[in-house]
Coordinates of C-alpha atoms in Angstrom, one line a residue:
Chain A
M29 CA -2.6 -145.2 131.9
R30 CA -1.1 -142.1 133.5
L31 CA 1.9 -142.6 131.3
L32 CA -0.2 -142.8 128.2
I33 CA -2.0 -139.6 129.0
L34 CA 1.3 -137.9 129.6
A35 CA 2.6 -139.2 126.3
V36 CA -0.4 -137.9 124.4
V37 CA -0.1 -134.6 126.1
V38 CA 3.6 -134.4 125.3
M39 CA 2.9 -135.4 121.7
G40 CA 0.2 -132.8 121.5
Y41 CA 2.6 -130.2 122.7
T42 CA 5.6 -131.2 120.6
P43 CA 4.8 -129.2 117.5
A44 CA 3.9 -126.3 119.6
L45 CA 7.2 -126.6 121.5
F46 CA 9.0 -126.7 118.2
G47 CA 7.0 -123.7 117.0
Q48 CA 8.2 -121.6 119.9
N49 CA 11.8 -122.1 118.9
D50 CA 13.0 -119.6 116.4
L51 CA 13.4 -121.4 113.2
L52 CA 15.9 -118.9 112.1
D53 CA 18.4 -120.3 114.7
E54 CA 18.2 -123.6 113.1
L55 CA 19.3 -122.3 109.7
P56 CA 23.0 -122.8 108.8
D57 CA 25.3 -119.9 109.3
D58 CA 25.6 -118.3 105.9
A59 CA 28.2 -115.6 106.7
G60 CA 30.6 -117.5 104.5
N61 CA 34.3 -117.2 103.9
Y62 CA 34.1 -114.6 101.1
E63 CA 37.0 -112.8 99.8
V64 CA 37.3 -109.1 100.5
I65 CA 36.2 -106.9 97.6
Q66 CA 36.9 -103.3 96.7
T67 CA 40.1 -102.9 98.7
F68 CA 40.6 -100.0 96.3
K69 CA 38.1 -98.5 93.9
G70 CA 40.6 -98.0 91.1
T71 CA 43.2 -100.0 89.4
R72 CA 45.6 -97.1 90.1
L73 CA 46.3 -95.2 93.4
V74 CA 47.9 -92.1 92.0
N75 CA 50.5 -93.2 89.5
G76 CA 51.1 -96.8 90.5
H77 CA 48.8 -99.8 90.3
T78 CA 46.7 -101.1 93.1
V79 CA 46.0 -104.8 93.8
E80 CA 42.6 -104.4 92.0
T81 CA 42.2 -106.3 88.8
K82 CA 39.2 -106.0 86.5
S83 CA 36.6 -108.8 86.7
A84 CA 36.3 -111.2 83.8
S85 CA 35.1 -109.5 80.6
E86 CA 35.3 -106.0 82.1
L87 CA 37.1 -103.4 80.0
E88 CA 38.4 -100.3 81.7
F89 CA 39.2 -97.2 79.8
I90 CA 41.6 -95.0 81.7
I91 CA 42.6 -91.5 80.8
S92 CA 45.3 -89.9 82.9
H93 CA 46.5 -86.4 82.7
R94 CA 49.2 -84.4 84.4
F95 CA 49.5 -80.6 83.9
G96 CA 52.8 -78.7 84.3
R97 CA 54.3 -77.5 87.5
L98 CA 52.3 -75.4 89.9
N99 CA 55.3 -73.3 90.6
S100 CA 55.8 -72.4 86.9
G101 CA 54.1 -69.1 87.4
G102 CA 51.1 -67.2 86.2
Y103 CA 52.5 -66.8 82.7
N104 CA 52.2 -70.5 82.4
L105 CA 48.9 -70.5 84.3
Y106 CA 50.5 -72.5 87.1
G107 CA 51.2 -75.4 84.9
L108 CA 47.8 -75.7 83.1
D109 CA 49.5 -74.7 79.8
D110 CA 51.4 -78.0 79.8
A111 CA 49.9 -81.4 79.5
F112 CA 51.1 -84.9 79.8
I113 CA 48.7 -87.6 79.0
R114 CA 48.3 -91.4 79.0
I115 CA 45.4 -93.2 77.4
G116 CA 45.0 -96.8 78.4
L117 CA 42.8 -99.9 78.4
E118 CA 42.7 -102.7 80.9
Y119 CA 40.8 -105.9 80.4
G120 CA 39.9 -108.8 82.7
I121 CA 40.6 -112.2 81.1
T122 CA 39.4 -113.8 84.3
D123 CA 38.5 -112.3 87.6
D124 CA 42.1 -112.6 88.7
L125 CA 44.1 -112.1 85.5
G126 CA 44.1 -108.9 83.5
V127 CA 46.1 -107.3 80.7
G128 CA 46.5 -103.6 79.7
I129 CA 47.9 -101.4 77.1
G130 CA 48.6 -97.7 77.1
R131 CA 50.3 -94.8 75.3
S132 CA 51.9 -91.9 77.1
S133 CA 52.7 -88.6 75.5
Y134 CA 55.8 -88.3 77.6
D135 CA 58.6 -89.7 75.4
K136 CA 55.8 -91.0 73.1
T137 CA 55.9 -94.2 75.1
Y138 CA 53.8 -97.4 74.5
D139 CA 53.3 -99.7 77.4
A140 CA 51.7 -103.1 78.0
Y141 CA 51.3 -105.1 81.2
A142 CA 49.8 -108.2 82.8
K143 CA 48.4 -108.3 86.3
Y144 CA 47.5 -111.4 88.3
K145 CA 45.8 -111.6 91.6
L146 CA 47.6 -114.3 93.4
L147 CA 45.9 -114.2 96.7
A148 CA 42.7 -112.5 98.0
Q149 CA 42.2 -111.3 101.5
R150 CA 39.5 -113.2 103.3
P151 CA 39.0 -114.6 106.8
G152 CA 42.3 -116.4 107.6
V153 CA 44.2 -114.6 104.7
P154 CA 45.4 -111.2 105.9
V155 CA 46.3 -109.6 102.5
T156 CA 45.6 -109.5 98.9
V157 CA 48.6 -110.0 96.7
T158 CA 48.7 -109.0 93.0
L159 CA 51.7 -109.4 90.7
L160 CA 52.4 -107.0 87.9
G161 CA 54.7 -107.3 85.0
S162 CA 55.0 -104.3 82.5
W163 CA 56.9 -103.4 79.4
A164 CA 57.4 -99.9 78.0
Y165 CA 58.8 -98.7 74.7
R166 CA 59.8 -95.2 74.0
T167 CA 59.2 -94.1 70.4
L168 CA 60.5 -90.5 70.7
K169 CA 62.9 -89.7 68.0
G170 CA 66.0 -88.6 69.8
I171 CA 69.3 -87.0 69.1
V172 CA 70.9 -90.4 69.3
D173 CA 69.6 -93.2 67.1
Y174 CA 68.5 -95.8 69.6
E175 CA 68.2 -99.4 68.7
P176 CA 64.8 -100.9 69.4
E177 CA 66.0 -102.8 72.5
D178 CA 67.5 -99.6 73.8
R179 CA 64.1 -98.0 74.0
M180 CA 62.7 -100.7 76.2
A181 CA 62.2 -100.8 79.9
F182 CA 60.5 -103.5 82.1
A183 CA 59.0 -103.5 85.6
A184 CA 58.1 -106.3 88.0
Q185 CA 56.0 -105.5 91.0
A186 CA 54.4 -107.2 93.9
L187 CA 51.3 -105.3 95.2
I188 CA 50.4 -106.3 98.7
A189 CA 47.3 -104.7 100.3
R190 CA 45.1 -105.0 103.2
K191 CA 41.7 -103.5 103.7
L192 CA 41.9 -102.6 107.4
S193 CA 38.2 -101.6 107.6
D194 CA 35.4 -100.7 105.3
R195 CA 37.0 -97.3 105.1
V196 CA 40.8 -97.7 105.1
A197 CA 43.1 -99.8 102.9
V198 CA 46.9 -99.8 102.8
Q199 CA 49.3 -101.1 100.3
L200 CA 53.0 -102.1 100.1
A201 CA 54.4 -102.4 96.6
P202 CA 58.0 -103.3 96.0
V203 CA 59.0 -102.8 92.4
W204 CA 62.0 -103.5 90.2
V205 CA 62.5 -101.3 87.2
H206 CA 64.9 -102.4 84.5
K207 CA 66.0 -100.1 81.7
N208 CA 68.0 -101.6 78.8
L209 CA 69.7 -98.3 78.3
V210 CA 69.9 -95.4 80.7
D211 CA 70.0 -91.8 79.4
T212 CA 72.7 -90.5 81.6
Q213 CA 75.6 -91.8 83.7
E214 CA 73.7 -90.7 86.8
E215 CA 71.1 -93.5 86.4
I216 CA 71.3 -97.2 86.9
N217 CA 69.8 -100.0 84.8
D218 CA 68.2 -101.8 87.7
L219 CA 66.3 -99.7 90.2
L220 CA 64.5 -101.1 93.2
A221 CA 61.9 -99.1 95.0
L222 CA 59.3 -99.6 97.7
G223 CA 55.9 -98.2 97.1
I224 CA 53.7 -97.3 100.0
G225 CA 50.1 -96.3 99.6
A226 CA 46.8 -95.8 101.3
R227 CA 43.2 -95.0 100.7
A228 CA 40.8 -93.6 103.3
S229 CA 37.1 -93.0 102.7
V230 CA 35.7 -89.7 103.7
T231 CA 32.2 -90.5 102.5
R232 CA 30.9 -93.6 100.7
S233 CA 31.8 -92.1 97.4
V234 CA 34.8 -89.8 98.2
A235 CA 38.2 -90.9 99.5
L236 CA 41.7 -89.5 100.1
I237 CA 44.5 -91.3 98.4
G238 CA 48.2 -91.2 98.8
E239 CA 51.3 -92.9 97.5
Y240 CA 55.1 -92.7 97.9
Y241 CA 57.8 -94.6 96.0
L242 CA 61.0 -94.8 98.0
R243 CA 63.9 -95.6 95.7
L244 CA 66.2 -98.1 97.5
N245 CA 69.4 -98.0 95.3
P246 CA 69.4 -94.8 93.3
H247 CA 72.7 -93.6 91.8
E248 CA 74.4 -91.4 94.3
N249 CA 74.3 -88.4 91.9
S250 CA 70.8 -89.2 90.7
P251 CA 69.1 -86.0 89.5
Y252 CA 65.7 -87.6 90.2
N253 CA 63.4 -87.8 93.2
D254 CA 61.2 -90.2 94.9
A255 CA 57.6 -90.0 93.5
L256 CA 55.0 -88.7 95.9
G257 CA 51.3 -88.3 95.1
I258 CA 48.2 -87.3 97.0
G259 CA 44.7 -86.9 95.8
V260 CA 41.0 -87.1 96.2
E261 CA 39.0 -90.0 94.7
I262 CA 35.4 -89.9 93.7
E263 CA 33.6 -93.0 92.7
T264 CA 30.3 -92.8 90.9
G265 CA 29.1 -96.2 89.7
G266 CA 30.9 -97.0 86.5
H267 CA 33.4 -94.1 86.9
V268 CA 36.3 -93.4 89.2
F269 CA 37.7 -89.9 89.2
Q270 CA 41.0 -89.2 90.9
L271 CA 42.2 -85.7 91.2
N272 CA 45.8 -85.7 92.3
F273 CA 49.0 -83.7 93.0
T274 CA 52.3 -85.4 92.2
N275 CA 55.9 -84.5 91.5
S276 CA 55.9 -86.9 88.6
I277 CA 54.8 -86.4 85.0
G278 CA 55.0 -90.0 84.1
M279 CA 52.3 -92.5 84.7
I280 CA 54.1 -95.8 84.0
E281 CA 56.7 -97.4 86.3
R282 CA 59.8 -96.4 84.3
Q283 CA 58.7 -92.8 84.4
F284 CA 57.4 -92.3 87.9
V285 CA 59.6 -94.7 89.8
S286 CA 62.9 -93.9 88.2
E287 CA 62.5 -90.6 86.4
T288 CA 60.5 -88.3 88.7
S289 CA 62.2 -85.0 88.3
G290 CA 60.1 -82.7 90.4
D291 CA 60.8 -81.9 94.1
F292 CA 57.4 -82.0 95.7
F293 CA 58.3 -79.8 98.6
D294 CA 59.9 -77.2 96.3
G295 CA 56.6 -76.7 94.5
D296 CA 57.4 -78.9 91.5
V297 CA 53.9 -80.3 91.8
H298 CA 51.7 -81.3 88.9
F299 CA 48.0 -81.2 89.2
G300 CA 46.4 -84.1 87.4
F301 CA 43.6 -86.6 87.2
N302 CA 42.9 -90.2 86.3
I303 CA 39.4 -90.9 85.0
T304 CA 38.2 -94.5 84.4
R305 CA 35.1 -95.9 82.9
T306 CA 34.4 -99.6 83.2
F307 CA 32.4 -101.5 80.5
Q308 CA 31.1 -105.0 81.0
L309 CA 31.7 -106.7 77.6
G310 CA 30.3 -110.1 78.4
R311 CA 29.3 -112.2 81.4
Chain B
M4 CA 7.5 -151.4 130.1
V5 CA 6.8 -152.6 126.6
R6 CA 4.0 -150.0 126.5
S7 CA 6.3 -147.2 127.6
I8 CA 8.9 -148.1 125.0
F9 CA 6.2 -148.1 122.4
L10 CA 5.1 -144.7 123.5
V11 CA 8.6 -143.2 123.6
G12 CA 9.0 -144.8 120.1
L13 CA 5.8 -143.2 119.0
L14 CA 7.0 -139.8 120.3
F15 CA 10.3 -140.1 118.4
F16 CA 8.5 -141.2 115.3
Q17 CA 6.3 -138.2 115.5
V18 CA 9.2 -135.8 115.9
Y19 CA 11.9 -137.4 113.8
G20 CA 10.4 -140.3 111.8
F21 CA 8.1 -138.4 109.5
S22 CA 9.2 -134.9 109.6
Q23 CA 6.7 -132.1 109.3
R24 CA 9.6 -129.8 108.7
F25 CA 10.5 -128.8 105.2
E26 CA 13.8 -127.5 103.9
V27 CA 14.9 -125.9 100.6
K28 CA 15.1 -128.2 97.6
S29 CA 15.6 -125.4 95.1
G30 CA 14.8 -121.8 95.2
N31 CA 15.6 -118.4 93.9
I32 CA 15.4 -114.8 95.0
T33 CA 15.3 -112.0 92.4
F34 CA 15.3 -108.3 92.9
F35 CA 14.6 -105.7 90.4
S36 CA 15.3 -102.0 90.4
D37 CA 13.5 -99.9 87.9
A38 CA 15.1 -96.4 87.6
P39 CA 15.1 -93.7 84.9
I40 CA 18.5 -94.5 83.5
E41 CA 18.7 -98.3 84.0
D42 CA 17.0 -101.4 85.1
I43 CA 19.0 -103.6 87.5
E44 CA 18.3 -107.2 88.2
A45 CA 20.1 -109.6 90.5
V46 CA 19.4 -113.3 91.2
S47 CA 20.5 -115.7 93.9
T48 CA 19.8 -119.4 94.0
K49 CA 21.7 -119.8 97.3
L50 CA 19.3 -119.5 100.2
S51 CA 18.4 -121.5 103.2
S52 CA 14.9 -121.7 104.5
L53 CA 12.8 -123.9 106.8
F54 CA 9.1 -124.3 106.8
D55 CA 7.3 -126.0 109.8
K56 CA 4.1 -127.3 108.3
P57 CA 2.0 -127.8 111.5
S58 CA 2.7 -124.3 112.8
G59 CA 3.0 -122.5 109.6
K60 CA 6.3 -121.0 110.7
L61 CA 8.8 -119.9 108.1
A62 CA 12.4 -118.7 108.2
F63 CA 14.7 -117.5 105.5
S64 CA 18.4 -116.7 105.4
V65 CA 19.8 -115.2 102.2
P66 CA 23.6 -114.6 101.8
I67 CA 24.0 -111.2 100.2
R68 CA 27.2 -112.1 98.5
E69 CA 25.4 -114.8 96.4
F70 CA 23.4 -112.3 94.4
R71 CA 24.6 -112.2 90.8
F72 CA 24.4 -109.2 88.6
D73 CA 25.0 -108.8 84.9
K74 CA 27.7 -106.2 85.6
K75 CA 30.4 -107.4 88.0
L76 CA 31.2 -103.9 89.1
M77 CA 27.6 -103.3 90.1
Q78 CA 27.7 -106.5 92.1
Q79 CA 30.8 -105.2 93.9
H80 CA 29.2 -101.8 94.6
F81 CA 26.0 -103.5 95.8
N82 CA 28.0 -105.5 98.3
D83 CA 30.6 -102.9 99.3
K84 CA 28.7 -99.6 99.2
Y85 CA 25.0 -100.4 99.7
M86 CA 24.5 -103.6 101.5
E87 CA 27.8 -103.6 103.4
S88 CA 27.8 -107.3 103.2
A89 CA 31.1 -107.7 105.1
K90 CA 29.2 -106.3 108.1
F91 CA 25.8 -107.7 107.3
P92 CA 26.3 -110.9 105.4
V93 CA 22.7 -112.2 105.3
A94 CA 19.2 -110.9 105.0
T95 CA 16.7 -112.9 107.0
F96 CA 13.0 -113.4 107.5
S97 CA 11.3 -115.1 110.4
G98 CA 7.6 -115.4 110.9
D99 CA 4.5 -117.3 110.3
L100 CA 1.8 -117.7 107.7
A101 CA -1.6 -116.0 108.4
G102 CA -4.6 -117.5 106.6
Y103 CA -2.8 -120.8 106.2
D104 CA -5.0 -123.9 106.6
Q105 CA -2.7 -126.9 107.1
S106 CA -5.4 -129.4 106.4
L107 CA -5.7 -128.2 102.8
T108 CA -3.6 -129.3 99.9
G109 CA -3.1 -127.4 96.7
M110 CA -2.5 -123.7 96.4
Q111 CA -3.7 -121.1 98.9
Q112 CA -3.3 -117.4 99.4
V113 CA -1.5 -116.6 102.6
T114 CA 0.3 -113.7 104.3
A115 CA 3.7 -114.1 105.9
R116 CA 3.8 -112.0 109.0
G117 CA 7.1 -111.6 110.7
E118 CA 10.4 -109.8 110.9
L119 CA 12.5 -108.9 107.9
S120 CA 16.1 -108.1 108.5
I121 CA 18.2 -106.4 105.8
H122 CA 21.4 -104.4 106.2
G123 CA 21.2 -105.0 109.9
V124 CA 17.8 -103.3 110.2
R125 CA 14.8 -105.3 111.5
K126 CA 11.2 -104.5 110.4
R127 CA 7.8 -106.1 111.0
V128 CA 6.4 -106.9 107.6
E129 CA 3.4 -108.6 106.0
I130 CA 4.2 -110.3 102.8
P131 CA 1.4 -111.7 100.6
G132 CA 2.1 -114.8 98.7
T133 CA 0.9 -118.3 97.9
I134 CA 1.7 -121.7 99.3
T135 CA 1.1 -124.9 97.5
V136 CA 1.2 -128.1 99.6
K137 CA 1.8 -131.4 97.9
P138 CA 2.4 -134.8 99.6
D139 CA 6.2 -134.4 99.8
E140 CA 6.7 -130.9 98.5
V141 CA 5.7 -127.4 99.6
I142 CA 6.1 -124.5 97.2
V143 CA 6.2 -120.9 98.4
D144 CA 5.9 -117.9 96.1
A145 CA 5.9 -114.2 97.0
T146 CA 6.5 -110.8 95.5
F147 CA 7.0 -107.7 97.6
V148 CA 8.5 -104.3 97.6
V149 CA 11.4 -103.1 99.8
A150 CA 11.9 -99.4 100.4
L151 CA 15.6 -98.8 100.7
K152 CA 15.3 -96.0 103.2
D153 CA 13.4 -98.4 105.6
Y154 CA 16.6 -100.4 105.9
N155 CA 19.0 -97.4 106.0
I156 CA 20.3 -98.1 102.5
E157 CA 21.3 -94.8 101.1
I158 CA 21.7 -94.0 97.4
P159 CA 24.2 -91.2 96.7
Q160 CA 22.5 -88.3 94.9
L161 CA 24.7 -88.8 91.9
L162 CA 23.1 -92.2 91.4
W163 CA 19.5 -91.6 92.2
Q164 CA 18.6 -92.0 88.5
N165 CA 20.4 -95.3 88.4
I166 CA 18.9 -97.0 91.4
A167 CA 15.2 -97.1 92.4
E168 CA 14.1 -96.2 95.9
E169 CA 11.9 -99.2 96.0
I170 CA 13.1 -102.6 95.0
K171 CA 10.8 -105.4 93.9
V172 CA 11.7 -108.7 95.4
T173 CA 10.5 -112.1 94.1
V174 CA 10.9 -115.2 96.1
S175 CA 10.2 -118.7 94.8
V176 CA 11.1 -121.8 96.9
V177 CA 10.4 -125.5 96.5
Y178 CA 10.7 -127.4 99.8
K179 CA 11.2 -131.0 100.5
R180 CA 10.8 -132.9 103.7
Q181 CA 13.7 -132.5 106.1

């Protein structure tokens, strides 16, 4: 009988006992193994690409501009009289695969590229890896009559980035630039370089960006320099504004990796900007 | 001895055999931002929730990354800039239903009182809604407003015309016996 009473009492209390437990603790852990997003805000750091690809059906319009050299004097309004421009489009076929086209005023060059995000950083995966393949075609009418294939250059690049915190991301970007025909004897057809870049947030919308392309095997008498760029990035919803200073006037691999003529520390610095606008074309 | 086995059996039956505990069968959470320049809506169908019928206790856990937006970039900014979902992966609610009569079936007006946690900030809230009790199903519906500043979610000045300061949240869940 005593047992029965005990049982009834316990039964009576059971729901109450359960009630005292926090139900929340019994829910599954929903933290998930999600991939890291927004390692960089833009598809470009300064001149070079970042690991970011556009999401499926997103179209990015990108307009990039480099003025002349800051050290060109007041007569030239410190470079503002000159302008080099690239207009481009990048489209996400899937969340990981994108294609782009562009036209640079420098050498009247057309370019096209494909970009594929091979690996995304997530718990257990330390880095995001994106592969880039690009093609460029100079249409400038020169002194010499170039054959079409002589006007072409190609680049292959592996972009490897890690978002270190919600504020800082770093990137390593080895690149191989191949030119079918070089302009001078002081250039080589196949140039290897290592891109190093970083982005650090100052506020939630403003960040500092920097990038350096170290040429690994330049011709010993190469008249060119390694490309260096630093800048400020402002992200406002659909737009990314990047205001930058770089010793390069080119905005595609051939031009900035292998043909950067300015010496940054001698004042051959170009003020410039990249402005992007992203449109969602479908779902 | 037989009696005690019976009693222990009865006890287990009560606790496990015919559960008074309900879990999500299907559900969705929608939020809506109505700002001068644009309306933004996001939906998630991935949520976990438990409802304890005898006590009227209710708990929700909603993964932030599962919200889907029409614009992917907006979804990324939502996670990265505003909700900081890498740091605060879920929004939760834990509380009980006031005005809930467990002996009734059919729809009744209730108020969920408890703690809402969003973006790592916990607040005591009262959320009016309805509960519909059927033999093997419970349906919970609620609509409420969340003020972003209450949860330390800051909208940059540049974007105040794009994102409302108060977000309307609609929750609709069908539960089945656990």
